[in-house]
Short mmCIF file of C-alpha atoms in Angstrom, two decimals:
data_model
loop_
_atom_site.label_atom_id
_atom_site.label_comp_id
_atom_site.label_asym_id
_atom_site.label_seq_id
_atom_site.Cartn_x
_atom_site.Cartn_y
_atom_site.Cartn_z
CA MET A 23 66.36 99.26 60.65
CA ALA A 24 69.43 100.12 62.90
CA PRO A 25 72.29 101.81 61.19
CA SER A 26 74.59 99.06 62.32
CA ARG A 27 72.57 96.46 60.49
CA ARG A 28 72.71 98.56 57.37
CA LEU A 29 76.41 98.75 57.64
CA ALA A 30 76.73 95.07 58.11
CA ILE A 31 74.71 94.40 54.94
CA ALA A 32 76.93 96.81 53.03
CA ILE A 33 80.09 95.09 54.22
CA LEU A 34 78.69 91.74 53.37
CA ALA A 35 77.42 92.82 49.93
CA ALA A 36 80.78 94.40 49.12
CA GLY A 37 82.91 91.47 50.46
CA LEU A 38 80.91 88.37 49.41
CA PRO A 39 81.05 88.29 45.58
CA LEU A 40 84.77 87.62 45.89
CA ALA A 41 84.35 84.71 48.21
CA ALA A 42 81.84 83.17 45.76
CA CYS A 43 84.35 82.93 43.02
CA LYS A 44 86.01 79.79 44.37
CA LEU A 45 82.78 77.87 43.84
CA VAL A 46 83.05 77.89 40.11
CA LYS A 47 83.91 74.54 38.74
CA ASN A 48 85.57 73.92 35.41
CA GLU A 49 85.71 70.17 35.38
CA PRO A 50 83.69 68.78 32.46
CA PRO A 51 80.47 67.06 33.57
CA GLN A 52 80.98 63.31 33.76
CA VAL A 53 78.58 60.51 33.20
CA ALA A 54 78.34 58.26 36.18
CA SER A 55 76.26 55.43 37.47
CA ALA A 56 73.79 55.84 40.34
CA ALA A 57 75.40 57.15 43.51
CA ALA A 58 75.77 54.78 46.36
CA SER A 59 72.96 56.57 48.14
CA GLY A 60 70.55 54.94 45.82
CA SER A 61 69.58 58.02 43.91
CA VAL A 62 68.75 57.84 40.17
CA ALA A 63 71.59 58.20 37.83
CA THR A 64 71.38 61.00 35.22
CA SER A 65 73.54 61.94 32.34
CA PHE A 66 74.81 64.81 34.40
CA ASP A 67 75.90 63.30 37.69
CA ASN A 68 79.30 64.86 38.43
CA PRO A 69 81.21 63.04 41.19
CA ALA A 70 83.63 65.98 41.56
CA PHE A 71 80.77 68.23 42.63
CA ASP A 72 80.85 68.44 46.55
CA PRO A 73 77.93 70.53 47.81
CA GLU A 74 78.58 69.28 51.39
CA LYS A 75 81.97 70.85 51.43
CA THR A 76 80.68 74.14 50.14
CA VAL A 77 77.79 74.25 52.65
CA GLU A 78 80.16 73.36 55.49
CA GLU A 79 82.56 76.23 54.44
CA ILE A 80 79.81 78.96 54.14
CA TRP A 81 77.28 78.01 56.99
CA GLN A 82 79.00 79.57 60.02
CA PRO A 83 81.26 82.21 58.65
CA LYS A 84 79.03 83.51 55.98
CA LEU A 85 75.44 82.32 55.88
CA LEU A 86 74.42 82.83 59.44
CA PRO A 87 75.88 86.43 59.68
CA TYR A 88 74.28 87.23 56.37
CA LEU A 89 70.83 86.05 57.41
CA LYS A 90 71.07 87.76 60.74
CA ALA A 91 71.89 91.09 58.99
CA LYS A 92 68.91 90.61 56.67
CA ALA A 93 66.40 89.35 59.08
CA GLY A 94 63.73 91.50 60.88
CA PRO A 95 61.53 90.62 63.71
CA PHE A 96 58.78 88.26 62.44
CA ALA A 97 55.86 90.68 63.21
CA GLU A 98 57.62 93.54 61.28
CA VAL A 99 58.46 91.24 58.39
CA ARG A 100 54.98 89.80 58.20
CA GLN A 101 53.42 93.27 58.20
CA ALA A 102 55.80 94.50 55.46
CA VAL A 103 55.01 91.42 53.39
CA GLN A 104 51.22 92.02 53.65
CA SER A 105 51.44 95.69 52.72
CA SER A 106 53.97 95.25 49.79
CA PRO A 107 55.80 91.99 49.07
CA ASP A 108 58.30 93.82 46.91
CA GLU A 109 59.15 96.29 49.54
CA ALA A 110 59.38 93.61 52.18
CA GLY A 111 61.61 91.64 49.82
CA LYS A 112 63.99 94.49 49.24
CA ARG A 113 64.21 95.28 52.91
CA PHE A 114 64.40 91.71 54.49
CA GLY A 115 65.19 89.52 51.65
CA TYR A 116 66.63 88.63 48.25
CA ARG A 117 65.71 87.37 44.78
CA ALA A 118 68.24 86.50 42.15
CA VAL A 119 66.10 87.61 39.24
CA GLY A 120 62.94 89.52 38.69
CA SER A 121 61.24 86.40 37.34
CA MET A 122 61.29 84.81 40.74
CA PRO A 123 59.54 85.42 44.11
CA TRP A 124 61.30 87.12 47.03
CA THR A 125 62.67 85.07 49.83
CA VAL A 126 62.85 86.91 53.22
CA ALA A 127 64.58 86.30 56.56
CA ALA A 128 62.98 86.71 60.00
CA THR A 129 63.77 86.26 63.61
CA ILE A 130 61.06 84.50 65.51
CA GLU A 131 60.21 83.91 69.14
CA GLY A 132 56.96 81.98 70.02
CA LYS A 133 55.26 78.99 71.43
CA ILE A 134 54.75 75.73 69.57
CA THR A 135 50.92 75.09 69.36
CA ALA A 136 51.07 71.89 67.29
CA ALA A 137 53.40 69.40 65.70
CA ASP A 138 52.96 67.18 62.70
CA THR A 139 55.74 64.70 63.25
CA GLY A 140 54.01 61.51 61.74
CA THR A 141 55.37 62.39 58.35
CA ARG A 142 58.97 62.77 56.96
CA ALA A 143 58.01 66.29 55.91
CA ALA A 144 57.52 67.21 59.63
CA THR A 145 56.35 70.57 60.72
CA ILE A 146 55.65 72.52 63.84
CA GLU A 147 53.01 75.41 64.19
CA VAL A 148 54.29 78.50 66.06
CA ASP A 149 52.19 81.27 67.75
CA ALA A 150 54.50 84.40 67.42
CA ASP A 151 52.13 87.04 68.66
CA GLY A 152 50.78 85.30 71.82
CA ASP A 153 47.16 85.17 70.62
CA GLY A 154 46.99 81.38 70.92
CA THR A 155 46.76 80.72 67.20
CA ALA A 156 49.65 79.78 64.94
CA ASP A 157 51.21 82.47 62.70
CA LEU A 158 53.61 80.29 60.80
CA THR A 159 54.59 76.72 60.09
CA VAL A 160 58.23 75.55 60.56
CA GLN A 161 59.65 72.69 58.48
CA ILE A 162 61.70 70.45 60.79
CA GLY A 163 62.44 67.75 58.16
CA PRO A 164 64.03 65.44 57.36
CA VAL A 165 62.16 66.24 54.24
CA PHE A 166 61.74 69.96 53.30
CA LYS A 167 59.67 71.61 50.70
CA GLY A 168 61.45 74.05 48.53
CA THR A 169 64.86 75.71 48.53
CA ALA A 170 64.24 78.77 50.58
CA LEU A 171 67.68 78.71 52.23
CA ARG A 172 69.42 78.49 48.91
CA ASP A 173 67.16 81.12 47.36
CA SER A 174 67.77 83.66 50.06
CA ILE A 175 71.50 83.79 49.42
CA ASP A 176 72.94 86.75 47.40
CA PHE A 177 76.54 85.64 47.55
CA ILE A 178 76.27 82.35 45.66
CA SER A 179 74.27 82.31 42.33
CA PHE A 180 72.94 79.91 39.85
CA ASN A 181 75.79 81.08 37.59
CA SER A 182 78.29 79.39 39.92
CA PHE A 183 76.96 75.96 39.12
CA ALA A 184 77.35 73.83 36.02
CA ASN A 185 73.61 73.22 35.73
CA GLN A 186 70.25 73.20 37.49
CA ILE A 187 71.05 69.58 38.84
CA GLU A 188 74.01 70.84 40.86
CA TYR A 189 72.17 73.99 41.85
CA ALA A 190 69.25 71.83 43.27
CA LYS A 191 71.67 69.60 45.13
CA PHE A 192 73.24 72.70 46.72
CA GLY A 193 69.69 73.71 47.91
CA LYS A 194 68.96 70.18 49.23
CA THR A 195 72.35 70.04 50.97
CA LEU A 196 71.55 73.40 52.81
CA ASN A 197 68.28 71.87 54.12
CA ALA A 198 70.11 68.69 55.04
CA HIS A 199 72.67 70.64 57.05
CA ILE A 200 70.15 72.30 59.34
CA TYR A 201 68.49 68.95 59.88
CA ASP A 202 71.65 67.18 60.62
CA THR A 203 73.12 69.87 63.01
CA THR A 204 70.00 70.96 64.75
CA LEU A 205 66.57 69.44 63.91
CA ALA A 206 67.41 65.70 64.04
CA ALA A 207 67.99 66.09 67.82
CA LEU A 208 64.62 67.69 68.61
CA PRO A 209 62.50 65.68 71.04
CA ARG A 210 59.71 65.26 68.54
CA ASP A 211 57.19 63.97 70.95
CA LYS A 212 57.66 66.75 73.37
CA LEU A 213 57.45 69.83 71.29
CA VAL A 214 53.96 71.20 71.90
CA GLY A 215 53.70 73.92 74.55
CA ARG A 216 57.42 74.71 74.41
CA LYS A 217 58.97 78.11 73.63
CA VAL A 218 61.16 78.27 70.45
CA THR A 219 63.55 80.86 68.97
CA LEU A 220 64.30 80.86 65.29
CA LEU A 221 66.36 82.43 62.53
CA ALA A 222 64.40 81.41 59.46
CA VAL A 223 63.62 82.15 55.82
CA PHE A 224 60.50 81.88 53.74
CA THR A 225 59.63 82.43 50.07
CA LEU A 226 56.85 84.92 49.11
CA ASP A 227 55.34 82.73 46.41
CA ASP A 228 51.99 83.35 47.88
CA PRO A 229 52.43 86.44 50.13
CA LYS A 230 48.89 86.03 51.62
CA ALA A 231 49.49 82.51 52.81
CA LYS A 232 50.71 81.51 56.29
CA PRO A 233 54.48 81.50 55.96
CA LEU A 234 56.12 78.06 55.67
CA VAL A 235 59.53 78.67 57.03
CA THR A 236 62.87 76.75 56.86
CA PRO A 237 65.06 77.34 59.92
CA ALA A 238 68.75 78.42 59.72
CA GLU A 239 68.89 78.39 63.51
CA LEU A 240 66.44 76.92 66.06
CA SER A 241 66.65 76.59 69.80
CA LEU A 242 64.03 75.27 72.25
CA GLU A 243 63.55 76.61 75.79
CA ALA A 244 64.38 73.96 78.45
CA ALA A 245 61.43 71.72 79.25
CA PRO A 246 59.39 73.06 82.15
CA MET B 1 49.29 82.19 8.81
CA ARG B 2 52.30 84.44 9.22
CA PHE B 3 53.99 81.93 11.39
CA THR B 4 54.03 79.03 8.90
CA LYS B 5 55.10 81.40 6.09
CA ALA B 6 58.16 82.51 8.16
CA LEU B 7 59.08 78.95 8.74
CA LEU B 8 58.74 78.13 5.16
CA ALA B 9 60.68 81.21 4.05
CA ALA B 10 63.43 80.26 6.59
CA GLY B 11 63.70 76.81 5.11
CA ILE B 12 64.13 78.16 1.68
CA ALA B 13 66.69 80.73 2.77
CA GLY B 14 68.50 77.90 4.42
CA THR B 15 69.05 76.10 1.24
CA LEU B 16 69.31 79.03 -1.33
CA ALA B 17 71.73 80.84 1.10
CA LEU B 18 72.38 84.54 1.54
CA GLY B 19 71.41 86.55 -1.59
CA LEU B 20 67.57 86.48 -1.28
CA ALA B 21 67.15 87.79 2.23
CA THR B 22 69.65 90.49 2.84
CA ALA B 23 68.56 92.96 0.17
CA ALA B 24 64.97 93.19 1.41
CA GLN B 25 65.94 93.83 4.94
CA ALA B 26 65.50 97.04 6.69
CA ALA B 27 64.91 96.06 10.37
CA ASP B 28 67.38 94.16 12.39
CA LEU B 29 66.96 90.25 12.30
CA MET B 30 66.38 88.03 15.22
CA ALA B 31 66.78 84.30 14.73
CA ILE B 32 64.52 81.97 16.70
CA ILE B 33 65.75 78.31 16.74
CA THR B 34 63.97 75.55 18.61
CA PRO B 35 63.30 71.79 18.53
CA SER B 36 60.50 70.52 16.24
CA HIS B 37 57.16 72.20 16.53
CA ASP B 38 55.50 68.75 16.56
CA ASN B 39 55.71 69.38 20.33
CA PRO B 40 53.28 72.26 21.01
CA PHE B 41 55.65 73.45 23.83
CA PHE B 42 58.29 74.37 21.22
CA LYS B 43 55.72 75.93 18.88
CA ALA B 44 54.44 78.14 21.70
CA GLU B 45 57.97 79.25 22.48
CA ALA B 46 58.75 80.06 18.91
CA GLU B 47 55.40 81.97 18.61
CA GLY B 48 55.96 83.88 21.81
CA ALA B 49 59.43 84.90 20.72
CA GLN B 50 58.44 85.83 17.28
CA LYS B 51 55.50 87.95 18.19
CA ARG B 52 57.46 89.81 20.78
CA ALA B 53 60.45 90.36 18.42
CA GLN B 54 58.01 91.66 15.74
CA ALA B 55 56.39 93.97 18.32
CA LEU B 56 59.73 95.26 19.08
CA GLY B 57 60.38 96.03 15.50
CA TYR B 58 62.65 93.16 14.43
CA ASP B 59 62.44 90.98 11.47
CA THR B 60 62.48 87.17 12.43
CA ILE B 61 63.54 83.92 11.06
CA VAL B 62 62.08 80.90 12.76
CA LEU B 63 64.15 77.67 12.36
CA VAL B 64 64.00 74.10 13.97
CA HIS B 65 66.91 71.75 14.67
CA ASP B 66 64.90 68.51 15.52
CA ASP B 67 67.10 67.85 18.48
CA ASP B 68 70.06 67.15 16.18
CA ALA B 69 73.30 68.82 17.12
CA ASN B 70 74.57 68.93 13.43
CA LYS B 71 71.25 70.40 12.19
CA GLN B 72 71.50 72.97 15.04
CA MET B 73 74.93 73.99 13.78
CA GLU B 74 73.64 74.45 10.28
CA ARG B 75 70.78 76.63 11.73
CA ILE B 76 73.46 78.74 13.61
CA ASP B 77 75.39 79.06 10.27
CA THR B 78 72.20 80.23 8.65
CA ALA B 79 71.63 82.89 11.23
CA ILE B 80 75.22 84.02 11.01
CA ALA B 81 74.96 84.15 7.17
CA ARG B 82 71.69 86.10 7.30
CA GLY B 83 73.35 88.65 9.53
CA ALA B 84 71.04 87.99 12.51
CA LYS B 85 71.68 90.52 15.36
CA ALA B 86 70.61 87.96 18.05
CA ILE B 87 69.70 84.35 18.47
CA ILE B 88 66.96 83.00 20.66
CA LEU B 89 67.73 79.32 21.10
CA ASP B 90 66.14 76.29 22.72
CA ASN B 91 69.13 73.96 22.27
CA ALA B 92 69.85 70.46 21.09
CA GLY B 93 72.01 69.21 24.05
CA ALA B 94 73.76 70.73 27.12
CA ASP B 95 77.18 69.62 25.91
CA ALA B 96 76.75 69.51 22.06
CA THR B 97 75.47 73.13 21.96
CA VAL B 98 78.36 74.86 23.52
CA ALA B 99 80.27 74.83 20.22
CA ALA B 100 77.23 76.16 18.29
CA VAL B 101 76.79 79.10 20.70
CA GLN B 102 80.49 79.71 20.66
CA LYS B 103 80.53 80.00 16.91
CA ALA B 104 77.77 82.56 17.06
CA LYS B 105 79.64 84.48 19.71
CA ALA B 106 82.75 84.48 17.58
CA ALA B 107 80.57 86.06 14.90
CA SER B 108 79.49 88.73 17.39
CA ILE B 109 76.05 87.36 17.55
CA PRO B 110 74.73 87.08 21.22
CA SER B 111 72.66 84.04 22.06
CA PHE B 112 69.70 83.99 24.52
CA LEU B 113 68.89 80.43 25.71
CA ILE B 114 65.51 79.46 26.80
CA ASP B 115 63.98 76.17 28.39
CA ARG B 116 67.28 74.24 28.26
CA GLU B 117 70.57 75.32 29.58
CA ILE B 118 74.24 74.44 28.55
CA ASN B 119 76.85 73.21 30.94
CA VAL B 120 79.01 76.36 30.69
CA THR B 121 78.54 80.10 31.49
CA GLY B 122 80.05 82.98 29.71
CA VAL B 123 79.29 81.77 26.23
CA ALA B 124 75.62 82.71 25.97
CA VAL B 125 74.46 86.09 27.27
CA ALA B 126 71.41 84.73 29.07
CA GLN B 127 70.11 81.18 29.97
CA ILE B 128 66.46 81.46 31.15
CA VAL B 129 65.03 78.16 32.26
CA SER B 130 61.99 77.04 34.16
CA ASN B 131 62.60 76.10 37.76
CA ASN B 132 62.43 72.44 36.90
CA TYR B 133 63.38 71.20 40.36
CA GLN B 134 60.65 73.24 42.05
CA GLY B 135 58.20 72.26 39.32
CA ALA B 136 59.10 68.49 39.65
CA GLN B 137 58.60 68.60 43.31
CA LEU B 138 55.23 70.13 42.84
CA GLY B 139 54.20 67.38 40.45
CA ALA B 140 55.76 64.68 42.68
CA GLN B 141 53.82 65.98 45.70
CA GLN B 142 50.63 65.76 43.76
CA PHE B 143 51.53 62.30 42.44
CA VAL B 144 52.13 60.98 45.89
CA LYS B 145 48.80 62.46 47.07
CA LEU B 146 46.92 60.94 44.14
CA MET B 147 48.63 57.58 44.73
CA GLY B 148 47.57 57.58 48.38
CA GLU B 149 51.28 57.34 49.31
CA LYS B 150 51.48 53.67 48.07
CA GLY B 151 51.62 51.46 45.04
CA ASN B 152 53.78 50.47 41.99
CA TYR B 153 54.58 53.14 39.54
CA ALA B 154 56.61 53.75 36.37
CA GLU B 155 58.66 56.78 35.30
CA LEU B 156 59.02 58.07 31.91
CA VAL B 157 62.27 60.06 31.53
CA GLY B 158 63.15 62.52 28.82
CA ARG B 159 66.07 62.72 26.45
CA GLU B 160 69.11 62.11 28.45
CA ALA B 161 71.37 64.65 26.75
CA ASP B 162 69.00 67.30 28.07
CA THR B 163 69.55 68.53 31.64
CA ASN B 164 65.86 69.02 31.98
CA ALA B 165 65.38 65.15 31.88
CA GLY B 166 67.78 64.73 34.73
CA ILE B 167 66.62 67.69 36.94
CA ARG B 168 63.05 66.65 36.73
CA SER B 169 63.73 63.06 37.58
CA GLN B 170 65.84 64.29 40.46
CA GLY B 171 63.04 66.57 41.73
CA TYR B 172 60.51 63.61 41.40
CA HIS B 173 62.65 61.13 43.26
CA ASP B 174 63.69 63.76 45.99
CA VAL B 175 59.97 63.68 46.89
CA ILE B 176 58.67 60.21 45.98
CA ASP B 177 61.62 58.21 47.39
CA ASP B 178 60.64 59.30 50.85
CA TYR B 179 57.64 57.14 50.78
CA PRO B 180 58.64 53.51 51.19
CA ASP B 181 55.35 52.10 50.01
CA LEU B 182 55.75 53.76 46.60
CA LYS B 183 57.69 51.48 44.42
CA MET B 184 59.23 52.24 41.02
CA VAL B 185 58.95 49.12 38.93
CA ALA B 186 60.10 50.59 35.57
CA ARG B 187 62.07 53.63 34.57
CA GLN B 188 62.59 54.22 30.85
CA SER B 189 63.52 57.12 28.59
CA ALA B 190 60.92 57.90 25.75
CA ASN B 191 63.04 60.84 24.51
CA TRP B 192 60.23 63.32 25.12
CA SER B 193 58.30 61.68 22.30
CA GLN B 194 54.59 60.78 22.25
CA THR B 195 55.04 57.72 19.97
CA GLU B 196 58.01 56.41 21.88
CA ALA B 197 56.06 56.83 25.13
CA PHE B 198 53.12 54.83 23.67
CA ALA B 199 55.44 51.97 22.75
CA LYS B 200 57.31 52.07 26.10
CA MET B 201 53.98 52.22 28.05
CA GLU B 202 52.63 49.19 26.19
CA SER B 203 55.68 47.02 27.16
CA ILE B 204 55.69 48.36 30.74
CA LEU B 205 52.06 47.30 31.02
CA GLN B 206 52.85 43.84 29.79
CA ALA B 207 55.66 43.40 32.31
CA HIS B 208 53.93 45.12 35.15
CA PRO B 209 50.17 44.84 34.83
CA GLU B 210 49.69 45.77 38.45
CA ILE B 211 50.96 49.35 37.88
CA LYS B 212 49.04 52.13 39.53
CA GLY B 213 50.75 55.20 38.42
CA VAL B 214 53.03 56.89 35.75
CA ILE B 215 54.98 59.99 36.36
CA SER B 216 56.26 61.47 33.11
CA GLY B 217 59.04 64.00 32.45
CA ASN B 218 56.92 65.96 29.94
CA ASP B 219 53.41 66.23 28.57
CA THR B 220 53.92 64.63 25.11
CA MET B 221 55.19 61.38 26.86
CA ALA B 222 52.25 61.61 29.34
CA MET B 223 49.87 61.80 26.28
CA GLY B 224 51.61 58.88 24.61
CA ALA B 225 51.28 56.85 27.93
CA TRP B 226 47.76 57.85 28.38
CA ALA B 227 46.80 56.70 24.83
CA ALA B 228 48.52 53.22 25.50
CA LEU B 229 46.64 53.06 28.87
CA THR B 230 43.35 53.87 27.25
CA ALA B 231 43.89 51.44 24.53
CA ALA B 232 44.55 48.76 27.23
CA GLY B 233 41.46 49.74 29.11
CA ARG B 234 43.66 50.94 31.98
CA THR B 235 42.15 54.37 32.52
CA ASP B 236 42.38 53.72 36.32
CA VAL B 237 46.12 54.44 36.17
CA ILE B 238 47.17 57.76 37.51
CA VAL B 239 49.29 59.87 35.04
CA VAL B 240 51.08 63.09 36.01
CA GLY B 241 53.03 65.11 33.30
CA PHE B 242 55.08 68.26 33.00
CA ASP B 243 54.77 71.28 30.70
CA GLY B 244 51.21 72.42 30.86
CA SER B 245 50.21 71.78 27.26
CA ASN B 246 46.62 72.41 25.99
CA ASP B 247 46.34 68.71 25.11
CA VAL B 248 47.08 67.65 28.75
CA ARG B 249 44.85 70.46 30.01
CA ASP B 250 41.93 69.08 27.98
CA SER B 251 42.77 65.57 29.24
CA ILE B 252 42.75 66.79 32.86
CA ARG B 253 39.35 68.40 32.34
CA GLN B 254 37.98 65.24 30.97
CA GLY B 255 39.17 63.23 33.88
CA GLY B 256 42.06 61.61 32.03
CA ILE B 257 45.55 62.63 32.99
CA LYS B 258 45.37 63.82 36.62
CA ALA B 259 47.83 66.72 36.86
CA THR B 260 50.74 68.40 35.08
CA VAL B 261 53.12 71.34 35.91
CA LEU B 262 53.01 74.48 33.90
CA GLN B 263 56.25 75.89 32.67
CA PRO B 264 55.78 79.57 31.69
CA ALA B 265 57.15 78.91 28.22
CA TYR B 266 55.38 81.59 26.31
CA ARG B 267 56.51 84.34 28.81
CA GLN B 268 59.96 82.73 28.88
CA ALA B 269 60.37 83.27 25.16
CA GLU B 270 59.06 86.75 25.41
CA LEU B 271 61.50 87.59 28.24
CA ALA B 272 64.45 86.30 26.21
CA VAL B 273 63.53 88.59 23.34
CA GLU B 274 63.12 91.52 25.64
CA GLN B 275 66.60 90.76 27.13
CA ALA B 276 68.01 90.49 23.57
CA ASP B 277 66.55 93.79 22.69
CA GLN B 278 67.87 95.46 25.77
CA TYR B 279 71.30 93.94 25.27
CA LEU B 280 71.45 95.11 21.61
CA LYS B 281 70.52 98.64 22.70
CA THR B 282 72.54 98.90 25.95
CA GLY B 283 75.24 96.22 25.91
CA LYS B 284 73.75 94.36 28.92
CA THR B 285 70.53 92.60 30.02
CA GLY B 286 70.49 93.90 33.64
CA GLN B 287 70.02 90.22 34.81
CA PRO B 288 72.47 87.38 35.64
CA GLU B 289 73.15 84.98 32.82
CA LYS B 290 71.41 81.96 34.43
CA GLN B 291 67.83 82.78 35.41
CA LEU B 292 65.01 80.66 36.75
CA MET B 293 61.32 81.00 36.38
CA ASP B 294 58.94 79.21 38.80
CA CYS B 295 56.41 76.53 37.63
CA LEU B 296 52.82 76.12 38.64
CA LEU B 297 50.82 72.87 39.48
CA ILE B 298 47.87 72.28 37.19
CA THR B 299 44.94 70.27 38.44
CA PRO B 300 41.26 70.12 37.56
CA ASP B 301 40.82 73.18 39.87
CA ASN B 302 42.80 75.60 37.65
CA ALA B 303 43.18 73.80 34.39
CA GLY B 304 40.46 75.97 32.88
CA LYS B 305 42.62 79.01 33.14
CA LEU B 306 45.48 77.41 31.25
CA GLU B 307 45.94 78.50 27.60
CA THR B 308 49.10 78.09 25.38
CA PHE B 309 51.56 77.67 28.29
CA ALA B 310 50.30 80.74 30.26
CA MET B 311 47.55 81.40 32.81
CA LYS B 312 44.69 83.61 31.62
#
């Protein structure tokens, strides 16, 4: 790892806990009816909780620089994961507690070999080493599995939320943000064969499996 | 059995008050308080905590609060009166419990919460909960697959004062609601209870005989629903639970209930005791207060490895 990147991590690690303080909410939880979006009401729906605002505030100034500082090139990350998930996690990722799997960040350049866009949990397959076979699966939404973006963040913890429900909504809102700002506009029927560049995260719940990544940034090379 | 004896002794101590216990005690005391052991989940938790505490050299008292906040306060009072050094608690409500944990804290007794969280931080030392959202999404993905992405279904929800009821429901719907051909025709709380679930399932079946699936917020309700479905000759209905109890494991292996989601309850209780021990010795746990533990989908493929809320 370049010294400059290490320095960047140190600066981020030192500065960010302060920034996270403003997330703590002291309002008592309120009972509310089902939200207008049609979601199911629970006893703990809290109308004062605004994850969109939080995500908007952190995405550009904090989250992207943080992930860029953490991320390694995909081949390097993959190799580290295969030799030791714990070492890979410490080097390229984060986990909030020892009882959870690591989530790591990687930069990826590759070619889209296949696209499964007939489902709302849409994905593309990407060949990152040029051998013609896919090395990872990229979630392109609108439905995403898991909360890898949330779980990669060391500067906002579960402690900052009233309960699991709000913490889950924060995770879902992060996924929705990358969809709304980037992935929704993808030409879904013209993806196969294109080159793609990504900053992405994935969770090492099964280190031997092909990574299922959630993008934080994605750009397509112009169509040929 | 040592476990039942401890429970009995605790009950007696609770009514006869202090005198009895204190004299005989050499080792430090850890109090373990959970909902009723009628649900094997809570029994496993209490056992996991008790065995780990004894292995670490503590005396234990095991108490139940039956999901009654007043009773919970009495149990906390008992722990305080008995001079417990730490409390391991699966609590009786996210809001109602705050005062009880606060009272223990005021008496300089740290609390380590398992399974259920409370809506504040800084009162308990640790809150270790299953990653219910992740687990519910696993269960829902399997449910969607089993349903063939279409059909009418019912949801049985847990006790609404418990955030776990809300978070699991949210995890289910964040997956299922994306399939427009899956229609929820009934959604009722059965308060985590097998008998209530049996009655609710009977009435849901009368109103919606066309029902094809039931997704349940825990395993005891799934067992109640399955009993009602079996009694009505409707073993074609797909049932998915949550917890990973031995009862549901056996049903899965016999082709009854189709899937559940394992919460690592036994390990969670052990972990809470280990953190309590470390806290008593060093003044900190080395972990943030709120901690998640991932869940695991249980299907016929891996059900054989499941035993008492842990994988063999």
